[in-house]
Tab-separated table of C-alpha atoms and ligand atoms in Angstrom:
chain	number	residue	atom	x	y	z
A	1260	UNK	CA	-18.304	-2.910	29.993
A	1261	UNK	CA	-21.768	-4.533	29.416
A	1262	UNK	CA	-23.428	-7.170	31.640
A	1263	UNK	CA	-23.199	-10.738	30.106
A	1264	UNK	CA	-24.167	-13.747	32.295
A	1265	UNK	CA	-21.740	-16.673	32.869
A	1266	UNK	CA	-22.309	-20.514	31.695
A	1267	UNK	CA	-19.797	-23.237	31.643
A	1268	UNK	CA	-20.453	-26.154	29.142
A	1269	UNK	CA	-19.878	-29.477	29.807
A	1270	UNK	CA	-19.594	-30.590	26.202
A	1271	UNK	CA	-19.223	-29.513	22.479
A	1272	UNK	CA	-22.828	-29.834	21.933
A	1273	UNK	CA	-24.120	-28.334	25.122
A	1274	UNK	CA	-21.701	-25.462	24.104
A	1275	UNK	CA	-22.843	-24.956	21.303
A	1276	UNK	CA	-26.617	-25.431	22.309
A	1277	UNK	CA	-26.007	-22.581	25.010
A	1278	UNK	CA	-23.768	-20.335	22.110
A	1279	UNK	CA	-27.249	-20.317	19.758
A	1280	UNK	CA	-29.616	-19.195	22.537
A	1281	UNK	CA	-28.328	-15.792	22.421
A	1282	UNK	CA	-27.457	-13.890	19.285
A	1283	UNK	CA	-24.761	-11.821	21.214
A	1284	UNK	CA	-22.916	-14.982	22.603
A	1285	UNK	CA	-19.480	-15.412	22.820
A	1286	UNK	CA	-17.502	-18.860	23.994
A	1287	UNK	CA	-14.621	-17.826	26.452
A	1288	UNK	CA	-11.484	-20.193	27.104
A	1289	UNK	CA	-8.488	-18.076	28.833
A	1290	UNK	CA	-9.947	-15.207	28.576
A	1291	UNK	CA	-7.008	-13.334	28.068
A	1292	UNK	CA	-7.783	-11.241	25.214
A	1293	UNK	CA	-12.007	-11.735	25.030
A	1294	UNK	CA	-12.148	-10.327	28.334
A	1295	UNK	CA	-9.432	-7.236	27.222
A	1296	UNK	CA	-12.060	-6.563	24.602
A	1297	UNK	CA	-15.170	-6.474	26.588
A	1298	UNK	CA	-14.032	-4.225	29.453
A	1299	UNK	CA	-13.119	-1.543	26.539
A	1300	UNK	CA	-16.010	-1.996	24.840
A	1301	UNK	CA	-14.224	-3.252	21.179
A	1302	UNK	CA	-17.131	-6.331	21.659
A	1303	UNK	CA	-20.312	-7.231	22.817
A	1304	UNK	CA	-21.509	-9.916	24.026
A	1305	UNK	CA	-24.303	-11.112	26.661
A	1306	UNK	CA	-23.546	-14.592	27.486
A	1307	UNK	CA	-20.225	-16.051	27.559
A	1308	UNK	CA	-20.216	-19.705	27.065
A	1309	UNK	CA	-16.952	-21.071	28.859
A	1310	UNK	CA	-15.868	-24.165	27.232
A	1311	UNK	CA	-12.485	-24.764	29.164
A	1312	UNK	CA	-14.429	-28.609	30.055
A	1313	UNK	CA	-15.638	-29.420	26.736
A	1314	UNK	CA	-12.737	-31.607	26.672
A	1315	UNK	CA	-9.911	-33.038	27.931
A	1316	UNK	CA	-6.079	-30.719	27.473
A	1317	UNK	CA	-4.073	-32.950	26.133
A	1318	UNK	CA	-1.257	-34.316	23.141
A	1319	UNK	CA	-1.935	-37.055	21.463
A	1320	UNK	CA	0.538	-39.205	19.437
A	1321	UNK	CA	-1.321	-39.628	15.951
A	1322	UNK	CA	-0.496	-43.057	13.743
A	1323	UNK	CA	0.890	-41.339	10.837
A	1324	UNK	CA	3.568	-40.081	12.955
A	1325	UNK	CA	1.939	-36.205	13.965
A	1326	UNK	CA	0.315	-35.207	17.098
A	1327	UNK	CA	-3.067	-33.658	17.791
A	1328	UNK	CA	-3.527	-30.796	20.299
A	1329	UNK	CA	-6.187	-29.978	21.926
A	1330	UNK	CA	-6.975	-26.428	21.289
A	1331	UNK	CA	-8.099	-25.682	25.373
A	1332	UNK	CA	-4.902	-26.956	26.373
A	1333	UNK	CA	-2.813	-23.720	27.208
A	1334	UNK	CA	0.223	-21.911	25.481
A	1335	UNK	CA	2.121	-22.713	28.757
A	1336	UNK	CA	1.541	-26.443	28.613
A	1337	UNK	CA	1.560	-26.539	24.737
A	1338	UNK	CA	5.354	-25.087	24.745
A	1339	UNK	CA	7.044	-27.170	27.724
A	1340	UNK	CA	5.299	-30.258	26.756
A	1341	UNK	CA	8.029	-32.639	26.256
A	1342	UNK	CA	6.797	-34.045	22.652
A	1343	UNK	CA	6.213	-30.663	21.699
A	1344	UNK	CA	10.281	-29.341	22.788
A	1345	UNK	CA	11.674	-32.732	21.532
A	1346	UNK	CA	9.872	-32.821	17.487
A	1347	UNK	CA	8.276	-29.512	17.511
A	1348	UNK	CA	11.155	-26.702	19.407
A	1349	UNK	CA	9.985	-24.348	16.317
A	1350	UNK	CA	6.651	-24.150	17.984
A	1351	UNK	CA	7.261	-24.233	21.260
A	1352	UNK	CA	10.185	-21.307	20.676
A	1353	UNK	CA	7.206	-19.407	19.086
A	1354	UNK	CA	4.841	-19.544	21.625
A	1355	UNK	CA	7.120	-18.318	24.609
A	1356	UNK	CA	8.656	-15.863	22.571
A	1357	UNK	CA	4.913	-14.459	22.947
A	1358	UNK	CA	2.658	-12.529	25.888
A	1359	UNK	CA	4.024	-13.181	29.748
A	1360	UNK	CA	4.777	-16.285	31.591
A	1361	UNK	CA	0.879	-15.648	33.724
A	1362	UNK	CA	-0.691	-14.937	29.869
A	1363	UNK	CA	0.621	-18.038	28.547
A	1364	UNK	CA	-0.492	-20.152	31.976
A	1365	UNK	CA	-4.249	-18.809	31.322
A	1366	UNK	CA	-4.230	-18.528	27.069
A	1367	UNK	CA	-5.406	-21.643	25.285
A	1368	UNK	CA	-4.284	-22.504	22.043
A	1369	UNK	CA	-7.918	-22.108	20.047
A	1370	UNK	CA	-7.819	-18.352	21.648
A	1371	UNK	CA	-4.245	-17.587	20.202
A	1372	UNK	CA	-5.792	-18.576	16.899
A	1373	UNK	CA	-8.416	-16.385	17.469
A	1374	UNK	CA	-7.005	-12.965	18.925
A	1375	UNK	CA	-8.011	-9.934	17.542
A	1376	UNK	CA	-5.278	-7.532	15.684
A	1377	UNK	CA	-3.259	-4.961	18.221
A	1378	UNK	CA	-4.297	-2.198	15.900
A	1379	UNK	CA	-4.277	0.693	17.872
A	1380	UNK	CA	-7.615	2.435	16.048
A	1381	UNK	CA	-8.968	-1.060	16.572
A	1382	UNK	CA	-7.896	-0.478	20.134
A	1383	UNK	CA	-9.396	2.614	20.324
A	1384	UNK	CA	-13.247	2.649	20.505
A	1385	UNK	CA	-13.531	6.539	19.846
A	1386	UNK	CA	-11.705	6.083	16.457
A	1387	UNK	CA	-13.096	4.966	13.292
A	1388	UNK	CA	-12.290	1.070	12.657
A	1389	UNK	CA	-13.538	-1.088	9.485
A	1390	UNK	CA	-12.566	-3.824	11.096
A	1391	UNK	CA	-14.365	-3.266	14.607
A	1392	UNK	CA	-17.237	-0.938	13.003
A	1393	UNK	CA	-17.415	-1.868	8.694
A	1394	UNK	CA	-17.775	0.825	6.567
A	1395	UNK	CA	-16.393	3.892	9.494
A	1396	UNK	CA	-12.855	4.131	7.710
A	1397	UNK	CA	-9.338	3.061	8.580
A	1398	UNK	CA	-7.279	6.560	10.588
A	1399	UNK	CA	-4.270	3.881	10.709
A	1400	UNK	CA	-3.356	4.613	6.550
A	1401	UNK	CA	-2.972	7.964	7.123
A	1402	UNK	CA	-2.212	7.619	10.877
A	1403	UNK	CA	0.641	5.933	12.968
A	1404	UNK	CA	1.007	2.903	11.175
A	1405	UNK	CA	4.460	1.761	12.258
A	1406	UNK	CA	3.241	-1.799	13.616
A	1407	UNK	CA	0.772	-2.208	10.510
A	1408	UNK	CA	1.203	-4.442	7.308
A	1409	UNK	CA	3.476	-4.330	4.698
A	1410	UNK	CA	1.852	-7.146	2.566
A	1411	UNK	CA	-1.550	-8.169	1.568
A	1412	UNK	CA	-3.427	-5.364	3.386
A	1413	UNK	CA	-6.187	-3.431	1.281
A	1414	UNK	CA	-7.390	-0.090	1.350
A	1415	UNK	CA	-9.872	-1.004	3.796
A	1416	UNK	CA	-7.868	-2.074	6.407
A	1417	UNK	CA	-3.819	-2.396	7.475
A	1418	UNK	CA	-3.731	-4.334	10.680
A	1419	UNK	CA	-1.450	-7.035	11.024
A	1420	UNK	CA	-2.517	-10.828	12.573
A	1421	UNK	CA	-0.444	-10.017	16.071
A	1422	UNK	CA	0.363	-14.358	17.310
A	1423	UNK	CA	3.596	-15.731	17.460
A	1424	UNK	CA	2.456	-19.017	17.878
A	1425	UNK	CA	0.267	-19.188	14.577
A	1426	UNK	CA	4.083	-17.807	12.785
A	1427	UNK	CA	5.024	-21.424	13.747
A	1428	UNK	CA	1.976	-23.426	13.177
A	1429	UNK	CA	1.457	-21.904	9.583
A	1430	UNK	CA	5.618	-22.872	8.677
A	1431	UNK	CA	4.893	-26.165	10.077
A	1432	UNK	CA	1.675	-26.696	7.967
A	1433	UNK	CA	-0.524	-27.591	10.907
A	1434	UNK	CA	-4.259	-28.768	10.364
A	1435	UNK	CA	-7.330	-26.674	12.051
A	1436	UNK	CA	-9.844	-29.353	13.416
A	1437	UNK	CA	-13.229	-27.948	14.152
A	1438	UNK	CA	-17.025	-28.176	14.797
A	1439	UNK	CA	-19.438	-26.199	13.875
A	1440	UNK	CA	-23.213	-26.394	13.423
A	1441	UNK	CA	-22.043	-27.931	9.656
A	1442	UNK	CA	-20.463	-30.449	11.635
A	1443	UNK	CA	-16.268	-31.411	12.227
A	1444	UNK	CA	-14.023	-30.066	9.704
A	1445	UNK	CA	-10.597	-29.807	9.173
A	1446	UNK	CA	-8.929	-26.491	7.307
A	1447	UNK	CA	-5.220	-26.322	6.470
A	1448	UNK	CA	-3.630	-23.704	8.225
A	1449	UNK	CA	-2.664	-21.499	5.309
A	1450	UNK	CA	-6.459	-21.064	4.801
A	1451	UNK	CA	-7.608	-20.408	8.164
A	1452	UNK	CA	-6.796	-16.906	8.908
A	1453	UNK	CA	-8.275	-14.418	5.867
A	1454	UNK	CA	-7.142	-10.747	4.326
A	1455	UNK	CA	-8.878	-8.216	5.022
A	1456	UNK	CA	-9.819	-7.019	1.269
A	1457	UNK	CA	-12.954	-5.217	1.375
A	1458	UNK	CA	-14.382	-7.396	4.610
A	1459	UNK	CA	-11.518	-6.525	6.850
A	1460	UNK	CA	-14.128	-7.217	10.202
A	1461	UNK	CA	-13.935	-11.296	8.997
A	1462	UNK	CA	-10.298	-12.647	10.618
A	1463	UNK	CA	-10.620	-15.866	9.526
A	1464	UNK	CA	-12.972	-18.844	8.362
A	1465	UNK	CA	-14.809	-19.638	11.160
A	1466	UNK	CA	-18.555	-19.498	11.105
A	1467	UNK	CA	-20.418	-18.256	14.003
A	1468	UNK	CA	-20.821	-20.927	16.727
A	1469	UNK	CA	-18.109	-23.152	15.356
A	1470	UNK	CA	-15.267	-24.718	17.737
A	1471	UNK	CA	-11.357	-25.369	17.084
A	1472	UNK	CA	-11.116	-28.904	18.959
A	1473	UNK	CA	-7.813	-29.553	18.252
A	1474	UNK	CA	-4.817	-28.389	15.534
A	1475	UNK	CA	-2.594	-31.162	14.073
A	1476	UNK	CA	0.712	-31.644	13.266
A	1477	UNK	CA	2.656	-33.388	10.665
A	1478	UNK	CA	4.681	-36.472	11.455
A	1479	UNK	CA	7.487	-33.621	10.276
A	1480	UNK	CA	9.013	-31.327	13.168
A	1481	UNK	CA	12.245	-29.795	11.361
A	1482	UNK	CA	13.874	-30.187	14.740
A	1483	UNK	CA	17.571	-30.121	13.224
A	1484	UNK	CA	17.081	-27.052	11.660
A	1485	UNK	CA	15.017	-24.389	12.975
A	1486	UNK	CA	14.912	-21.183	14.377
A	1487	UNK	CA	12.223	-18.485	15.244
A	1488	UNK	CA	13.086	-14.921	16.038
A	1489	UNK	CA	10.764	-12.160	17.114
A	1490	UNK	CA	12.048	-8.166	16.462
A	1491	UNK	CA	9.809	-6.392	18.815
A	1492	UNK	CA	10.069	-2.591	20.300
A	1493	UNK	CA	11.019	-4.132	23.873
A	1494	UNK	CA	12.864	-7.678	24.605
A	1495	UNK	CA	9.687	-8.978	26.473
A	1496	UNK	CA	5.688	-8.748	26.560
A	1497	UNK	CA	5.635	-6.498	22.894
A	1498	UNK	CA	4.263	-7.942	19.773
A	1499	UNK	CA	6.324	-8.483	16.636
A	1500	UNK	CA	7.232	-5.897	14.166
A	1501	UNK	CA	8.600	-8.753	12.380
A	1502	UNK	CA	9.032	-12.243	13.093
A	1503	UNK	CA	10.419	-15.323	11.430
A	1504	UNK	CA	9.807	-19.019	11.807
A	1505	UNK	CA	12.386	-20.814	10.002
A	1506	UNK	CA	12.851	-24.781	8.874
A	1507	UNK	CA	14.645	-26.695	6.795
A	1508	UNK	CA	15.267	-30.458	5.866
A	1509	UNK	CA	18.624	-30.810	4.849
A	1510	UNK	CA	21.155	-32.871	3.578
A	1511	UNK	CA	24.719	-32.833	3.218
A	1512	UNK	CA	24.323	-28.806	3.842
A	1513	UNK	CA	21.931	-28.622	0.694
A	1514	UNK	CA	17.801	-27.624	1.100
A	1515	UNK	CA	15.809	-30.135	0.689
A	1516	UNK	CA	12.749	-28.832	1.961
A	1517	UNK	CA	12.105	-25.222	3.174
A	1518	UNK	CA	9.638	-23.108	4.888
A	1519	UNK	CA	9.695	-19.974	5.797
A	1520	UNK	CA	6.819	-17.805	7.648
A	1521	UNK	CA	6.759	-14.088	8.730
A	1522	UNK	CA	4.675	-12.538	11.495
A	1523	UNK	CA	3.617	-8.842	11.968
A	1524	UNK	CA	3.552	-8.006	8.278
A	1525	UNK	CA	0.126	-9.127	7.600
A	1526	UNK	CA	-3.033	-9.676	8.264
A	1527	UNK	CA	-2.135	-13.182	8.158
A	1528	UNK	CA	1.520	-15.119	8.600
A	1529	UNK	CA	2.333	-15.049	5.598
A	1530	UNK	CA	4.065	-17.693	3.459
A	1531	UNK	CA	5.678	-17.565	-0.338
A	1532	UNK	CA	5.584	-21.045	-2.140
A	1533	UNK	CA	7.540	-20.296	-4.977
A	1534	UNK	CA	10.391	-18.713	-2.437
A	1535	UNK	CA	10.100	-21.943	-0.352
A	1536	UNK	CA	10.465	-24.361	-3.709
A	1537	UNK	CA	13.388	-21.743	-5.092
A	1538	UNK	CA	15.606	-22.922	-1.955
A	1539	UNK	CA	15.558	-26.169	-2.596
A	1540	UNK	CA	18.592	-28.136	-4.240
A	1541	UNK	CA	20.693	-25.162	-2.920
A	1542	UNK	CA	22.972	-23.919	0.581
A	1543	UNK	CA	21.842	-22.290	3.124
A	1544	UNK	CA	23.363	-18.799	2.917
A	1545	UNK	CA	23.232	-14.785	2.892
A	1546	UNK	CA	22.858	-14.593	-0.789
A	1547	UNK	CA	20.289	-18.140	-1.233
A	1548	UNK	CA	18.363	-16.440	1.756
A	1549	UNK	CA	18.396	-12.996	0.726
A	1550	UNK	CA	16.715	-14.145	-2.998
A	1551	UNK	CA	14.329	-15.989	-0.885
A	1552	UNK	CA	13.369	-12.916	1.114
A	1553	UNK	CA	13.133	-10.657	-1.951
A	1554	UNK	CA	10.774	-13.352	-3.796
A	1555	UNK	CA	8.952	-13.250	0.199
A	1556	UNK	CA	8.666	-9.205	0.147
A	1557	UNK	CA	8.057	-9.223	-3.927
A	1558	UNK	CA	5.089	-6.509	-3.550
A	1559	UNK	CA	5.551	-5.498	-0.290
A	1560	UNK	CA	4.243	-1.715	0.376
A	1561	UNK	CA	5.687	1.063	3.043
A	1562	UNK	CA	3.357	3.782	4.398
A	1563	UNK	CA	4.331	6.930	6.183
A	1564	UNK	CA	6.093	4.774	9.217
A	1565	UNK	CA	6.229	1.251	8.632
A	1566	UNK	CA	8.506	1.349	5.464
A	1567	UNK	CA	11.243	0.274	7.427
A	1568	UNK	CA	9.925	-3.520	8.062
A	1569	UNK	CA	10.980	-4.504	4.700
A	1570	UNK	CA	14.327	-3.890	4.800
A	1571	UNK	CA	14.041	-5.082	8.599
A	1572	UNK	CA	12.053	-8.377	7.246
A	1573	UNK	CA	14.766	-9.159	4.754
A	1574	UNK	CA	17.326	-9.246	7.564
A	1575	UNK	CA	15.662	-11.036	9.776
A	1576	UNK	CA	14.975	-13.746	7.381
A	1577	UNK	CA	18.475	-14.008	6.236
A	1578	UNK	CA	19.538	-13.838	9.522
A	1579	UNK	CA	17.141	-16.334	10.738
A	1580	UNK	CA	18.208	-18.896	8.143
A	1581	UNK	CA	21.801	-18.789	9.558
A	1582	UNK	CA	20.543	-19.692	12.604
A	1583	UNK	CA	18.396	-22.231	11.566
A	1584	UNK	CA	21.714	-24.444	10.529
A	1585	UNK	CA	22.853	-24.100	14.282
A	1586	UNK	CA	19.348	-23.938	16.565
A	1587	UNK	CA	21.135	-24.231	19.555
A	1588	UNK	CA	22.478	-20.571	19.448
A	1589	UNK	CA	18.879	-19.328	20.264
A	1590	UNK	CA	18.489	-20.662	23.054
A	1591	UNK	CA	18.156	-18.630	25.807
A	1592	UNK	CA	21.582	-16.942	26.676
A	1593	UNK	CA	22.805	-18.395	24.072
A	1594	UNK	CA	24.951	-15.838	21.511
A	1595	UNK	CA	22.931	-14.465	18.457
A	1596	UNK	CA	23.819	-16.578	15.470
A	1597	UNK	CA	27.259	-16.305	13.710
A	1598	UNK	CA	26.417	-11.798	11.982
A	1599	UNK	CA	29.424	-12.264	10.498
A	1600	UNK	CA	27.606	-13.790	7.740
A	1601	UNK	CA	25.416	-10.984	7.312
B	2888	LIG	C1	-0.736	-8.061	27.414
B	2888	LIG	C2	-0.820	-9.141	26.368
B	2888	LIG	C3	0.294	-9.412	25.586
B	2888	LIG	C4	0.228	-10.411	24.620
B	2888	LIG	N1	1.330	-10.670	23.837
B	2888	LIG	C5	1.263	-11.624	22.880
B	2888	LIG	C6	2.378	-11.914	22.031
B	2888	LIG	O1	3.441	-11.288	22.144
B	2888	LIG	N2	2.249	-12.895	21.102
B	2888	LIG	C7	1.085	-13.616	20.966
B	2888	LIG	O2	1.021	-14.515	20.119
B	2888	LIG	N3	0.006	-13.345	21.731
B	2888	LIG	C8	0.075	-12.382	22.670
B	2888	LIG	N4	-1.017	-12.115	23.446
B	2888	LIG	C9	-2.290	-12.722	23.085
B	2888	LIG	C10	-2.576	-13.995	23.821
B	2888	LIG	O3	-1.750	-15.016	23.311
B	2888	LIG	C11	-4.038	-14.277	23.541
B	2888	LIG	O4	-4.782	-13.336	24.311
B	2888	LIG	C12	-4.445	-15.673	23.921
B	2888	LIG	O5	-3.735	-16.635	23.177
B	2888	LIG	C13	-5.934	-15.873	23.710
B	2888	LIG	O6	-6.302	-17.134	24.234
B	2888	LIG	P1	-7.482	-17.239	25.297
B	2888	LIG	O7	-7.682	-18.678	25.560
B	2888	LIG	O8	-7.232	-16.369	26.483
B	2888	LIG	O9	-8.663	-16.662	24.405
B	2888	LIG	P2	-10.013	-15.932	24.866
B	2888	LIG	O10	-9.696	-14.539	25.274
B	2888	LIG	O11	-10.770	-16.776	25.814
B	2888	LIG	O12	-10.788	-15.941	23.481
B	2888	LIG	C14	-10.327	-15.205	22.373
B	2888	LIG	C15	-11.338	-15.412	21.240
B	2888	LIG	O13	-11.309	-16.749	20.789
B	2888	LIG	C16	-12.594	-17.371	20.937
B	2888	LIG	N5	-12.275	-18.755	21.306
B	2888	LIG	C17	-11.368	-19.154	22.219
B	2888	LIG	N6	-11.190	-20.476	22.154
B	2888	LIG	C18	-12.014	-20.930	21.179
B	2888	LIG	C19	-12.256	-22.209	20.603
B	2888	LIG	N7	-11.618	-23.315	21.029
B	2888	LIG	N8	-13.167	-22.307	19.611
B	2888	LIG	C20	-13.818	-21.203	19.172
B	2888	LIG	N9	-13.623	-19.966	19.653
B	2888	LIG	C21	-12.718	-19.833	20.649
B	2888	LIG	C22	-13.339	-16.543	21.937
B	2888	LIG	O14	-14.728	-16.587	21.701
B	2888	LIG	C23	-12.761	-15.149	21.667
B	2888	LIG	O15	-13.430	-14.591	20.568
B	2888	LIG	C24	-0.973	-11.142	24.448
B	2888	LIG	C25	-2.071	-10.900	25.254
B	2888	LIG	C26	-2.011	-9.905	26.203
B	2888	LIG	C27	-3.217	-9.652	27.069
């Protein structure tokens, strides 16, 4: 681990002032993953510019009927805050189905956005990695690649995006607000977080120095219908192989709006229009669902270990849906959803 020195900001600006003196600074907020990737030497920095009192951690109600988060509140706060389990369960499902109770007390919401991919060649800093080193090669395509991506990867890189939260926030079409040395911006979710294609070391859109202040949400929670499930290696504290965020609007049992976003396929969550619009007008059920995950996976490519997600992701998004039409079953100790379906 390299020596950095230590400042805390008091405001965007003086941030952002302190983030350009260097050109090996880094802004911290939990820590919980920047700090991960310093002692193992996966990044560099010499200054860390804390920004946890840039501003203040809170929810605001917005006029249009949404809320606006602040992005330094953390995952811990975010999840059990009462407007958040009341309009928004999917997301607040999401983000304790993720990390440790202590991880989610420390990790802020702009740092979930922001994590870097569990690759293990990533990981490693005696392997090859395009993404941490561009141009040294990617082991993981002929290597263990169980965990890695089964859509929109490229030949230069296979990782997979590793949040559960951002599985939620990308179904519920939340807004990234920022500022940057451009100024404030806002970026829909969907185009926030990037493929790798042949610049797999970019994550996302986010220009160097640039903040996320806040993330919106739309006056529209799905709270009726929802569900999120996570299919991981161990019940607790493991990443996604798959995951599913699930909502739907509906009436009188027919769709009238759908979404449907998986995690730990891609570098990316990753979301199918034409599936979402194909659902609508219809029931909610194994064979509606199961179209919608074939038009989801349409493309979807196995390597050597990880062919098995897309059968897995098919049944977790049927699966999903049923339990979408009764949330209350995942709650927890709550039965899985009615398999008989299945
Ligand atoms: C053991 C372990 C298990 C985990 N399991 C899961 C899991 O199952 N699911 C899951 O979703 N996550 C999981 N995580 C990841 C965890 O959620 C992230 O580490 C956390 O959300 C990062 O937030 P942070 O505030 O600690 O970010 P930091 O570590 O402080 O920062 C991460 C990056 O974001 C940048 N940054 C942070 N905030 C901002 C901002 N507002 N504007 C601009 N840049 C910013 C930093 O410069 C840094 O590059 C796990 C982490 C660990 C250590």
């Amino acid at each position: 681990m390299n020596d950095f020195e230590y400042r805390l900001a008091a405001t965007t600006t003086e941030a952002q002032q302190q983030f350009s003196s260097s050109r090996r600074s880094s802004y911290v907020a939990g820590g919980t993953n920047l700090i991960d990737l310093l002692k193992y030497n996966l990044a560099d920095a010499d200054l860390l510019v804390d920004i946890n009192q840039t501003q203040a951690t809170s929810i605001e109600e917005l006029a249009g009927g949404g809320v606006r988060i602040s992005a330094l509140m953390t995952n811990a706060d975010t999840a059990y805050h009462p407007l958040i389990e009341k309009r928004y369960p999917l997301l607040s499902k999401a983000i304790l189905a993720g990390a440790s109770a202590q991880i989610r007390n420390m990790a802020t919401n702009g740092g979930n956005l922001l994590q870097r991919t569990r690759c293990y060649y990533f990981y490693d800093a005696a392997s090859p990695c395009n993404k941490r080193n561009p141009g040294s090669g990617c082991p993981a395509l002929t290597g263990q690649n169980r965990m890695m991506a089964i859509l929109g990867a490229s030949g230069h890189c296979i990782a997979v995006f590793p949040s559960d939260m951002c599985v939620a926030l990308a179904a519920l079409e939340a807004v990234i607000l920022t500022n940057g040395p451009a100024g404030e911006r806002m970026v829909k979710f969907g185009d926030f977080h990037r493929l790798p294609g042949e610049h797999p070391e970019l994550d996302n859109i986010l220009q160097p120095g640039e903040i996320i202040t806040a993330i919106e949400l739309p006056g529209e929670g799905f709270a009726a219908n929802y569900s999120y499930l996570k299919i991981r290696d161990r019940s607790s504290y493991a990443f996604a192989l798959v995951s599913v965020a699930t909502a739907f609007e509906l009436e009188n049992g027919i769709i009238k709006k759908a979404r449907i976003a998986l995690g730990g396929v891609a570098h990316k969550p990753w979301r199918v229009n034409e599936a979402e619009g194909n659902l609508i007008g219809k029931a909610v059920n194994k064979d509606t669902l199961g179209a919608a995950a074939d038009m989801i996976l349409k493309g979807a490519i196995g390597l050597e270990h990880n062919s098995f997600k897309i059968e897995l992701a098919k049944r977790a998004i049927i699966r999903n849906g049923l339990t979408a039409l009764k949330p209350e079953l995942q709650l927890p100790g709550a039965q899985p959803a009615d398999t008989s379906m299945l």
